[in-house]
């Protein structure tokens, strides 16, 4: 990766108002990811191999490992009995058969204990051949992923205490990355367990660019990665984030054209629904 001229870095720093690098936590996992990024762009399988399998399920995670994803991203919500379930939406409608079996719409994940959620079919919506696939617990997902990759855990809803307790129980505090759009959650998580490797998710209309006050807010999360909407990220943003010590990941890219554009602006990692496609592109470059 070519580094920009020093004058460009200084100019960007003046524009963004950042004059001295923040103290980005240098965890062991941060160092590991940084080393990978020196040689290739990190492949992050979005909700597992979700282009080919039902998202956030064990088959999707296992396929992502077979396709050599460097990281496997997943989402979790907290259940009624304070368990952590792998599911993206706050409601069950889109990725389970809850409307058919429970005869109601917009049922909240948080209203059900894990045992009841496990009775729902989480595969048939994708294709009939996946019928019988279940919503996994975060613990089960970690067991499947950590044998051959690194889990990128996205917090959707739930208390940081429950996540920390699980990661300590499994002795995975130093082995996983946790990210969230809820930056106050990341602050609370860091206060509870400073050893965790964190990433700040962003790039919404409310906070489109990682500059100025937004960048100062990211610093307070104690993240070492910025995971951003590719459509709101420029090469200048990447240069400045790298100057400050952050790893830069973008979401969610699925075409070769997008892969090319993201790599051209210098990102460290790409989140994709098609990890095999990204790996193949990287190997052919």
PDB file of C-alpha atoms in Angstrom:
ATOM      1  CA  UNK A   1       0.000   0.000   0.000  1.00  0.00           C
ATOM      2  CA  UNK A   2       1.517   3.343  -1.014  1.00  0.00           C
ATOM      3  CA  UNK A   3       1.617   6.038   1.644  1.00  0.00           C
ATOM      4  CA  UNK A   4       0.411   9.572   0.741  1.00  0.00           C
ATOM      5  CA  UNK A   5       2.822  12.515   0.720  1.00  0.00           C
ATOM      6  CA  UNK A   6       3.443  14.035   4.138  1.00  0.00           C
ATOM      7  CA  UNK A   7       2.032  17.371   2.967  1.00  0.00           C
ATOM      8  CA  UNK A   8      -1.310  15.669   2.244  1.00  0.00           C
ATOM      9  CA  UNK A   9      -1.411  14.175   5.735  1.00  0.00           C
ATOM     10  CA  UNK A  10      -0.721  17.564   7.302  1.00  0.00           C
ATOM     11  CA  UNK A  11      -3.375  19.237   5.169  1.00  0.00           C
ATOM     12  CA  UNK A  12      -5.977  16.654   6.141  1.00  0.00           C
ATOM     13  CA  UNK A  13      -5.100  17.027   9.801  1.00  0.00           C
ATOM     14  CA  UNK A  14      -5.625  20.788   9.536  1.00  0.00           C
ATOM     15  CA  UNK A  15      -8.995  20.317   7.830  1.00  0.00           C
ATOM     16  CA  UNK A  16     -10.291  17.769  10.327  1.00  0.00           C
ATOM     17  CA  UNK A  17      -8.956  19.605  13.339  1.00  0.00           C
ATOM     18  CA  UNK A  18      -6.886  16.606  14.493  1.00  0.00           C
ATOM     19  CA  UNK A  19      -3.354  17.585  15.399  1.00  0.00           C
ATOM     20  CA  UNK A  20      -2.190  14.692  17.575  1.00  0.00           C
ATOM     21  CA  UNK A  21      -3.001  11.009  17.255  1.00  0.00           C
ATOM     22  CA  UNK A  22      -5.414   9.533  19.802  1.00  0.00           C
ATOM     23  CA  UNK A  23      -4.357   6.645  21.980  1.00  0.00           C
ATOM     24  CA  UNK A  24      -5.698   3.786  19.857  1.00  0.00           C
ATOM     25  CA  UNK A  25      -5.606   0.619  21.989  1.00  0.00           C
ATOM     26  CA  UNK A  26      -2.948  -1.747  20.679  1.00  0.00           C
ATOM     27  CA  UNK A  27      -4.406  -5.103  21.652  1.00  0.00           C
ATOM     28  CA  UNK A  28      -2.923  -8.408  20.535  1.00  0.00           C
ATOM     29  CA  UNK A  29      -5.781  -8.863  18.063  1.00  0.00           C
ATOM     30  CA  UNK A  30      -5.241  -5.359  16.677  1.00  0.00           C
ATOM     31  CA  UNK A  31      -1.608  -6.278  16.030  1.00  0.00           C
ATOM     32  CA  UNK A  32      -2.658  -9.541  14.371  1.00  0.00           C
ATOM     33  CA  UNK A  33      -5.135  -7.805  12.055  1.00  0.00           C
ATOM     34  CA  UNK A  34      -2.664  -5.061  11.234  1.00  0.00           C
ATOM     35  CA  UNK A  35      -0.134  -7.696  10.218  1.00  0.00           C
ATOM     36  CA  UNK A  36      -2.646  -9.387   7.903  1.00  0.00           C
ATOM     37  CA  UNK A  37      -3.552  -6.016   6.380  1.00  0.00           C
ATOM     38  CA  UNK A  38       0.098  -5.398   5.486  1.00  0.00           C
ATOM     39  CA  UNK A  39      -0.046  -8.288   3.035  1.00  0.00           C
ATOM     40  CA  UNK A  40      -3.646  -8.370   1.832  1.00  0.00           C
ATOM     41  CA  UNK A  41      -7.067  -6.867   2.370  1.00  0.00           C
ATOM     42  CA  UNK A  42      -8.841  -8.594   5.254  1.00  0.00           C
ATOM     43  CA  UNK A  43     -11.889 -10.589   4.138  1.00  0.00           C
ATOM     44  CA  UNK A  44     -14.833 -10.249   6.522  1.00  0.00           C
ATOM     45  CA  UNK A  45     -17.754 -12.617   5.882  1.00  0.00           C
ATOM     46  CA  UNK A  46     -20.922 -10.597   6.543  1.00  0.00           C
ATOM     47  CA  UNK A  47     -23.286 -12.575   8.774  1.00  0.00           C
ATOM     48  CA  UNK A  48     -21.241 -15.562   7.680  1.00  0.00           C
ATOM     49  CA  UNK A  49     -21.339 -16.678   4.051  1.00  0.00           C
ATOM     50  CA  UNK A  50     -24.726 -14.989   3.797  1.00  0.00           C
ATOM     51  CA  UNK A  51     -24.796 -14.800   0.018  1.00  0.00           C
ATOM     52  CA  UNK A  52     -25.110 -18.575  -0.128  1.00  0.00           C
ATOM     53  CA  UNK A  53     -26.518 -19.592   3.274  1.00  0.00           C
ATOM     54  CA  UNK A  54     -29.090 -18.261   5.753  1.00  0.00           C
ATOM     55  CA  UNK A  55     -27.458 -15.327   7.514  1.00  0.00           C
ATOM     56  CA  UNK A  56     -26.313 -15.581  11.118  1.00  0.00           C
ATOM     57  CA  UNK A  57     -26.599 -19.372  11.228  1.00  0.00           C
ATOM     58  CA  UNK A  58     -24.061 -22.110  11.870  1.00  0.00           C
ATOM     59  CA  UNK A  59     -24.075 -23.290   8.212  1.00  0.00           C
ATOM     60  CA  UNK A  60     -23.233 -19.733   7.098  1.00  0.00           C
ATOM     61  CA  UNK A  61     -20.418 -19.458   9.634  1.00  0.00           C
ATOM     62  CA  UNK A  62     -18.990 -22.869   8.764  1.00  0.00           C
ATOM     63  CA  UNK A  63     -19.054 -22.057   5.054  1.00  0.00           C
ATOM     64  CA  UNK A  64     -17.215 -18.782   5.703  1.00  0.00           C
ATOM     65  CA  UNK A  65     -14.426 -20.784   7.351  1.00  0.00           C
ATOM     66  CA  UNK A  66     -14.264 -23.156   4.396  1.00  0.00           C
ATOM     67  CA  UNK A  67     -13.887 -20.143   2.147  1.00  0.00           C
ATOM     68  CA  UNK A  68     -10.973 -18.852   4.253  1.00  0.00           C
ATOM     69  CA  UNK A  69     -12.553 -15.670   5.571  1.00  0.00           C
ATOM     70  CA  UNK A  70     -10.119 -13.866   7.877  1.00  0.00           C
ATOM     71  CA  UNK A  71     -13.031 -12.685  10.011  1.00  0.00           C
ATOM     72  CA  UNK A  72     -16.658 -13.738  10.352  1.00  0.00           C
ATOM     73  CA  UNK A  73     -19.142 -11.036  11.276  1.00  0.00           C
ATOM     74  CA  UNK A  74     -22.365 -11.763  13.149  1.00  0.00           C
ATOM     75  CA  UNK A  75     -25.073  -9.908  15.066  1.00  0.00           C
ATOM     76  CA  UNK A  76     -26.611 -10.529  18.456  1.00  0.00           C
ATOM     77  CA  UNK A  77     -29.707  -9.569  20.402  1.00  0.00           C
ATOM     78  CA  UNK A  78     -30.408 -10.288  24.048  1.00  0.00           C
ATOM     79  CA  UNK A  79     -33.274 -12.663  24.743  1.00  0.00           C
ATOM     80  CA  UNK A  80     -35.948 -12.592  27.458  1.00  0.00           C
ATOM     81  CA  UNK A  81     -33.820 -14.896  29.625  1.00  0.00           C
ATOM     82  CA  UNK A  82     -30.682 -12.781  29.123  1.00  0.00           C
ATOM     83  CA  UNK A  83     -29.084 -15.128  26.606  1.00  0.00           C
ATOM     84  CA  UNK A  84     -27.416 -13.785  23.453  1.00  0.00           C
ATOM     85  CA  UNK A  85     -28.935 -14.931  20.157  1.00  0.00           C
ATOM     86  CA  UNK A  86     -27.402 -14.552  16.689  1.00  0.00           C
ATOM     87  CA  UNK A  87     -29.943 -12.609  14.661  1.00  0.00           C
ATOM     88  CA  UNK A  88     -29.765  -9.258  12.883  1.00  0.00           C
ATOM     89  CA  UNK A  89     -33.272  -7.824  13.188  1.00  0.00           C
ATOM     90  CA  UNK A  90     -35.021  -6.796  16.375  1.00  0.00           C
ATOM     91  CA  UNK A  91     -38.051  -8.774  15.174  1.00  0.00           C
ATOM     92  CA  UNK A  92     -38.387 -12.358  13.983  1.00  0.00           C
ATOM     93  CA  UNK A  93     -40.375 -11.851  10.782  1.00  0.00           C
ATOM     94  CA  UNK A  94     -37.729 -11.607   8.072  1.00  0.00           C
ATOM     95  CA  UNK A  95     -35.430 -14.514   8.896  1.00  0.00           C
ATOM     96  CA  UNK A  96     -37.674 -17.041  10.670  1.00  0.00           C
ATOM     97  CA  UNK A  97     -41.040 -18.727  10.197  1.00  0.00           C
ATOM     98  CA  UNK A  98     -42.521 -16.917  13.218  1.00  0.00           C
ATOM     99  CA  UNK A  99     -45.463 -15.477  11.261  1.00  0.00           C
ATOM    100  CA  UNK A 100     -46.517 -18.923  10.123  1.00  0.00           C
ATOM    101  CA  UNK A 101     -45.928 -20.784  13.380  1.00  0.00           C
ATOM    102  CA  UNK A 102     -46.859 -18.098  15.918  1.00  0.00           C
ATOM    103  CA  UNK A 103     -49.531 -16.362  13.798  1.00  0.00           C
ATOM    104  CA  UNK A 104     -48.334 -12.870  14.647  1.00  0.00           C
ATOM    105  CA  UNK A 105     -46.216 -10.195  12.992  1.00  0.00           C
ATOM    106  CA  UNK A 106     -43.342  -8.134  14.353  1.00  0.00           C
ATOM    107  CA  UNK A 107     -42.602 -10.323  17.328  1.00  0.00           C
ATOM    108  CA  UNK A 108     -39.568  -8.977  19.187  1.00  0.00           C
ATOM    109  CA  UNK A 109     -36.535 -11.192  19.762  1.00  0.00           C
ATOM    110  CA  UNK A 110     -36.257  -9.712  23.255  1.00  0.00           C
ATOM    111  CA  UNK A 111     -39.665 -11.089  24.252  1.00  0.00           C
ATOM    112  CA  UNK A 112     -38.663 -14.753  23.857  1.00  0.00           C
ATOM    113  CA  UNK A 113     -36.311 -16.986  25.850  1.00  0.00           C
ATOM    114  CA  UNK A 114     -33.555 -18.680  23.877  1.00  0.00           C
ATOM    115  CA  UNK A 115     -35.239 -22.079  24.162  1.00  0.00           C
ATOM    116  CA  UNK A 116     -38.339 -20.760  22.382  1.00  0.00           C
ATOM    117  CA  UNK A 117     -36.325 -19.025  19.681  1.00  0.00           C
ATOM    118  CA  UNK A 118     -34.547 -22.310  18.963  1.00  0.00           C
ATOM    119  CA  UNK A 119     -37.882 -23.840  17.926  1.00  0.00           C
ATOM    120  CA  UNK A 120     -38.213 -21.455  14.982  1.00  0.00           C
ATOM    121  CA  UNK A 121     -36.971 -22.275  11.491  1.00  0.00           C
ATOM    122  CA  UNK A 122     -34.241 -19.804  10.498  1.00  0.00           C
ATOM    123  CA  UNK A 123     -33.327 -21.325   7.147  1.00  0.00           C
ATOM    124  CA  UNK A 124     -36.403 -21.917   5.018  1.00  0.00           C
ATOM    125  CA  UNK A 125     -36.793 -18.200   4.179  1.00  0.00           C
ATOM    126  CA  UNK A 126     -33.499 -18.438   2.260  1.00  0.00           C
ATOM    127  CA  UNK A 127     -34.276 -21.715   0.470  1.00  0.00           C
ATOM    128  CA  UNK A 128     -36.230 -24.874   1.115  1.00  0.00           C
ATOM    129  CA  UNK A 129     -32.990 -26.870   1.327  1.00  0.00           C
ATOM    130  CA  UNK A 130     -32.097 -25.003   4.519  1.00  0.00           C
ATOM    131  CA  UNK A 131     -35.302 -25.960   6.295  1.00  0.00           C
ATOM    132  CA  UNK A 132     -34.641 -26.914   9.903  1.00  0.00           C
ATOM    133  CA  UNK A 133     -31.761 -24.478  10.420  1.00  0.00           C
ATOM    134  CA  UNK A 134     -32.001 -22.840  13.848  1.00  0.00           C
ATOM    135  CA  UNK A 135     -31.093 -19.519  15.432  1.00  0.00           C
ATOM    136  CA  UNK A 136     -27.794 -20.178  17.187  1.00  0.00           C
ATOM    137  CA  UNK A 137     -26.719 -18.781  20.499  1.00  0.00           C
ATOM    138  CA  UNK A 138     -23.702 -16.506  20.425  1.00  0.00           C
ATOM    139  CA  UNK A 139     -21.839 -19.156  22.415  1.00  0.00           C
ATOM    140  CA  UNK A 140     -22.520 -21.787  19.753  1.00  0.00           C
ATOM    141  CA  UNK A 141     -21.483 -19.380  17.004  1.00  0.00           C
ATOM    142  CA  UNK A 142     -18.216 -18.568  18.739  1.00  0.00           C
ATOM    143  CA  UNK A 143     -17.519 -22.270  19.114  1.00  0.00           C
ATOM    144  CA  UNK A 144     -17.949 -22.749  15.372  1.00  0.00           C
ATOM    145  CA  UNK A 145     -16.000 -19.689  14.208  1.00  0.00           C
ATOM    146  CA  UNK A 146     -13.061 -19.413  16.552  1.00  0.00           C
ATOM    147  CA  UNK A 147     -11.626 -22.787  15.508  1.00  0.00           C
ATOM    148  CA  UNK A 148     -10.544 -21.271  12.188  1.00  0.00           C
ATOM    149  CA  UNK A 149     -11.189 -17.549  12.037  1.00  0.00           C
ATOM    150  CA  UNK A 150     -11.820 -14.430  14.121  1.00  0.00           C
ATOM    151  CA  UNK A 151     -15.320 -13.418  15.141  1.00  0.00           C
ATOM    152  CA  UNK A 152     -16.457  -9.850  14.534  1.00  0.00           C
ATOM    153  CA  UNK A 153     -19.326  -9.565  17.019  1.00  0.00           C
ATOM    154  CA  UNK A 154     -21.846  -6.837  16.272  1.00  0.00           C
ATOM    155  CA  UNK A 155     -23.957  -5.684  19.174  1.00  0.00           C
ATOM    156  CA  UNK A 156     -27.534  -4.932  18.149  1.00  0.00           C
ATOM    157  CA  UNK A 157     -29.198  -5.024  21.560  1.00  0.00           C
ATOM    158  CA  UNK A 158     -28.213  -6.233  24.989  1.00  0.00           C
ATOM    159  CA  UNK A 159     -26.236  -5.286  28.049  1.00  0.00           C
ATOM    160  CA  UNK A 160     -22.427  -5.190  27.984  1.00  0.00           C
ATOM    161  CA  UNK A 161     -22.249  -7.148  31.245  1.00  0.00           C
ATOM    162  CA  UNK A 162     -23.786 -10.216  29.608  1.00  0.00           C
ATOM    163  CA  UNK A 163     -21.384 -10.118  26.671  1.00  0.00           C
ATOM    164  CA  UNK A 164     -18.330  -9.678  28.893  1.00  0.00           C
ATOM    165  CA  UNK A 165     -19.458 -12.531  31.147  1.00  0.00           C
ATOM    166  CA  UNK A 166     -19.785 -14.860  28.152  1.00  0.00           C
ATOM    167  CA  UNK A 167     -16.427 -13.923  26.641  1.00  0.00           C
ATOM    168  CA  UNK A 168     -14.686 -14.383  29.985  1.00  0.00           C
ATOM    169  CA  UNK A 169     -16.383 -17.732  30.489  1.00  0.00           C
ATOM    170  CA  UNK A 170     -15.142 -18.896  27.078  1.00  0.00           C
ATOM    171  CA  UNK A 171     -11.709 -17.299  27.556  1.00  0.00           C
ATOM    172  CA  UNK A 172     -12.165 -15.288  24.349  1.00  0.00           C
ATOM    173  CA  UNK A 173     -11.710 -11.730  25.590  1.00  0.00           C
ATOM    174  CA  UNK A 174      -8.413 -11.382  23.700  1.00  0.00           C
ATOM    175  CA  UNK A 175      -9.550 -13.318  20.635  1.00  0.00           C
ATOM    176  CA  UNK A 176     -12.615 -11.489  19.246  1.00  0.00           C
ATOM    177  CA  UNK A 177     -13.562  -8.031  18.015  1.00  0.00           C
ATOM    178  CA  UNK A 178     -16.755  -6.327  19.173  1.00  0.00           C
ATOM    179  CA  UNK A 179     -18.412  -3.547  17.200  1.00  0.00           C
ATOM    180  CA  UNK A 180     -21.534  -1.432  17.454  1.00  0.00           C
ATOM    181  CA  UNK A 181     -23.340   1.563  16.005  1.00  0.00           C
ATOM    182  CA  UNK A 182     -24.175   2.370  19.636  1.00  0.00           C
ATOM    183  CA  UNK A 183     -20.974   4.077  20.695  1.00  0.00           C
ATOM    184  CA  UNK A 184     -22.085   4.491  24.296  1.00  0.00           C
ATOM    185  CA  UNK A 185     -22.259   0.675  24.448  1.00  0.00           C
ATOM    186  CA  UNK A 186     -18.610   0.505  23.353  1.00  0.00           C
ATOM    187  CA  UNK A 187     -17.632   2.955  26.079  1.00  0.00           C
ATOM    188  CA  UNK A 188     -19.399   0.864  28.702  1.00  0.00           C
ATOM    189  CA  UNK A 189     -17.836  -2.296  27.288  1.00  0.00           C
ATOM    190  CA  UNK A 190     -14.332  -0.834  27.482  1.00  0.00           C
ATOM    191  CA  UNK A 191     -14.900   0.276  31.067  1.00  0.00           C
ATOM    192  CA  UNK A 192     -15.936  -3.271  31.998  1.00  0.00           C
ATOM    193  CA  UNK A 193     -13.206  -5.078  30.052  1.00  0.00           C
ATOM    194  CA  UNK A 194     -10.355  -2.897  28.694  1.00  0.00           C
ATOM    195  CA  UNK A 195      -8.682  -5.899  27.017  1.00  0.00           C
ATOM    196  CA  UNK A 196     -11.411  -6.147  24.380  1.00  0.00           C
ATOM    197  CA  UNK A 197     -10.694  -5.103  20.789  1.00  0.00           C
ATOM    198  CA  UNK A 198     -13.424  -2.704  19.634  1.00  0.00           C
ATOM    199  CA  UNK A 199     -14.654  -1.161  16.383  1.00  0.00           C
ATOM    200  CA  UNK A 200     -16.873   1.878  15.879  1.00  0.00           C
ATOM    201  CA  UNK A 201     -19.526   1.353  13.220  1.00  0.00           C
ATOM    202  CA  UNK A 202     -20.721   4.421  11.336  1.00  0.00           C
ATOM    203  CA  UNK A 203     -21.504   6.108   8.079  1.00  0.00           C
ATOM    204  CA  UNK A 204     -25.204   6.906   8.483  1.00  0.00           C
ATOM    205  CA  UNK A 205     -26.923  10.087   7.274  1.00  0.00           C
ATOM    206  CA  UNK A 206     -26.678  11.417  10.826  1.00  0.00           C
ATOM    207  CA  UNK A 207     -22.901  11.000  10.931  1.00  0.00           C
ATOM    208  CA  UNK A 208     -21.773  10.432   7.346  1.00  0.00           C
ATOM    209  CA  UNK A 209     -18.075  11.264   7.605  1.00  0.00           C
ATOM    210  CA  UNK A 210     -15.467  10.217  10.201  1.00  0.00           C
ATOM    211  CA  UNK A 211     -14.150  13.752  10.696  1.00  0.00           C
ATOM    212  CA  UNK A 212     -14.226  16.548  13.243  1.00  0.00           C
ATOM    213  CA  UNK A 213     -16.575  15.987  16.166  1.00  0.00           C
ATOM    214  CA  UNK A 214     -17.476  12.505  14.902  1.00  0.00           C
ATOM    215  CA  UNK A 215     -13.826  11.492  14.956  1.00  0.00           C
ATOM    216  CA  UNK A 216     -13.404  12.874  18.463  1.00  0.00           C
ATOM    217  CA  UNK A 217     -16.473  10.885  19.518  1.00  0.00           C
ATOM    218  CA  UNK A 218     -14.970   7.716  18.030  1.00  0.00           C
ATOM    219  CA  UNK A 219     -11.860   8.260  20.138  1.00  0.00           C
ATOM    220  CA  UNK A 220     -13.972   8.085  23.297  1.00  0.00           C
ATOM    221  CA  UNK A 221     -15.148   4.570  22.355  1.00  0.00           C
ATOM    222  CA  UNK A 222     -11.572   3.229  22.705  1.00  0.00           C
ATOM    223  CA  UNK A 223     -11.926   1.522  19.332  1.00  0.00           C
ATOM    224  CA  UNK A 224      -8.946   0.528  17.225  1.00  0.00           C
ATOM    225  CA  UNK A 225     -11.003  -0.022  14.060  1.00  0.00           C
ATOM    226  CA  UNK A 226     -13.405   2.257  12.216  1.00  0.00           C
ATOM    227  CA  UNK A 227     -15.990   0.236  10.266  1.00  0.00           C
ATOM    228  CA  UNK A 228     -17.698   2.602   7.857  1.00  0.00           C
ATOM    229  CA  UNK A 229     -20.228   2.816   5.056  1.00  0.00           C
ATOM    230  CA  UNK A 230     -18.095   2.724   1.915  1.00  0.00           C
ATOM    231  CA  UNK A 231     -20.317   5.299   0.191  1.00  0.00           C
ATOM    232  CA  UNK A 232     -19.359   7.896   2.801  1.00  0.00           C
ATOM    233  CA  UNK A 233     -15.620   7.244   2.826  1.00  0.00           C
ATOM    234  CA  UNK A 234     -12.887   8.855   0.732  1.00  0.00           C
ATOM    235  CA  UNK A 235      -9.175   8.266   0.368  1.00  0.00           C
ATOM    236  CA  UNK A 236      -8.547  11.373   2.451  1.00  0.00           C
ATOM    237  CA  UNK A 237     -10.641   9.912   5.265  1.00  0.00           C
ATOM    238  CA  UNK A 238      -8.655   6.664   5.119  1.00  0.00           C
ATOM    239  CA  UNK A 239      -5.338   8.532   5.154  1.00  0.00           C
ATOM    240  CA  UNK A 240      -6.352  10.468   8.259  1.00  0.00           C
ATOM    241  CA  UNK A 241      -7.725   7.409  10.055  1.00  0.00           C
ATOM    242  CA  UNK A 242      -4.497   5.552   9.370  1.00  0.00           C
ATOM    243  CA  UNK A 243      -2.478   8.510  10.640  1.00  0.00           C
ATOM    244  CA  UNK A 244      -4.428   8.281  13.873  1.00  0.00           C
ATOM    245  CA  UNK A 245      -3.690   4.568  14.138  1.00  0.00           C
ATOM    246  CA  UNK A 246      -7.069   3.080  13.201  1.00  0.00           C
ATOM    247  CA  UNK A 247      -7.667   0.067  11.024  1.00  0.00           C
ATOM    248  CA  UNK A 248     -10.315   0.847   8.404  1.00  0.00           C
ATOM    249  CA  UNK A 249     -13.045  -1.602   7.356  1.00  0.00           C
ATOM    250  CA  UNK A 250     -15.911  -0.904   4.935  1.00  0.00           C
ATOM    251  CA  UNK A 251     -19.357  -2.472   4.514  1.00  0.00           C
ATOM    252  CA  UNK A 252     -20.998  -4.228   2.630  1.00  0.00           C
ATOM    253  CA  UNK A 253     -19.354  -4.737  -0.778  1.00  0.00           C
ATOM    254  CA  UNK A 254     -20.214  -7.555  -3.163  1.00  0.00           C
ATOM    255  CA  UNK A 255     -18.958  -6.651  -6.643  1.00  0.00           C
ATOM    256  CA  UNK A 256     -15.464  -6.726  -8.094  1.00  0.00           C
ATOM    257  CA  UNK A 257     -15.855  -3.064  -9.067  1.00  0.00           C
ATOM    258  CA  UNK A 258     -16.540  -2.134  -5.434  1.00  0.00           C
ATOM    259  CA  UNK A 259     -13.648  -4.304  -4.230  1.00  0.00           C
ATOM    260  CA  UNK A 260     -11.342  -2.444  -6.627  1.00  0.00           C
ATOM    261  CA  UNK A 261     -12.530   0.970  -5.495  1.00  0.00           C
ATOM    262  CA  UNK A 262     -12.219   0.142  -1.793  1.00  0.00           C
ATOM    263  CA  UNK A 263      -8.710  -1.257  -2.192  1.00  0.00           C
ATOM    264  CA  UNK A 264      -7.727   1.778  -4.272  1.00  0.00           C
ATOM    265  CA  UNK A 265      -8.501   4.150  -1.382  1.00  0.00           C
ATOM    266  CA  UNK A 266      -6.437   2.016   0.993  1.00  0.00           C
ATOM    267  CA  UNK A 267      -8.900   0.246   3.296  1.00  0.00           C
ATOM    268  CA  UNK A 268      -7.622  -2.583   5.486  1.00  0.00           C
ATOM    269  CA  UNK A 269     -10.730  -4.782   5.441  1.00  0.00           C
ATOM    270  CA  UNK A 270     -13.866  -5.372   3.381  1.00  0.00           C
ATOM    271  CA  UNK A 271     -17.103  -6.846   4.689  1.00  0.00           C
ATOM    272  CA  UNK A 272     -18.928  -8.889   2.049  1.00  0.00           C
ATOM    273  CA  UNK A 273     -21.821 -11.318   1.638  1.00  0.00           C
ATOM    274  CA  UNK A 274     -19.601 -13.272  -0.785  1.00  0.00           C
ATOM    275  CA  UNK A 275     -16.281 -14.075   0.911  1.00  0.00           C
ATOM    276  CA  UNK A 276     -15.201 -16.550  -1.783  1.00  0.00           C
ATOM    277  CA  UNK A 277     -15.638 -13.871  -4.453  1.00  0.00           C
ATOM    278  CA  UNK A 278     -13.487 -11.416  -2.524  1.00  0.00           C
ATOM    279  CA  UNK A 279     -10.828 -14.019  -1.733  1.00  0.00           C
ATOM    280  CA  UNK A 280     -10.674 -15.039  -5.376  1.00  0.00           C
ATOM    281  CA  UNK A 281     -10.288 -11.428  -6.479  1.00  0.00           C
ATOM    282  CA  UNK A 282      -7.515 -10.804  -3.968  1.00  0.00           C
ATOM    283  CA  UNK A 283      -5.632 -13.932  -4.999  1.00  0.00           C
ATOM    284  CA  UNK A 284      -5.759 -12.944  -8.664  1.00  0.00           C
ATOM    285  CA  UNK A 285      -4.485  -9.395  -8.178  1.00  0.00           C
TER     286      UNK A 285
END
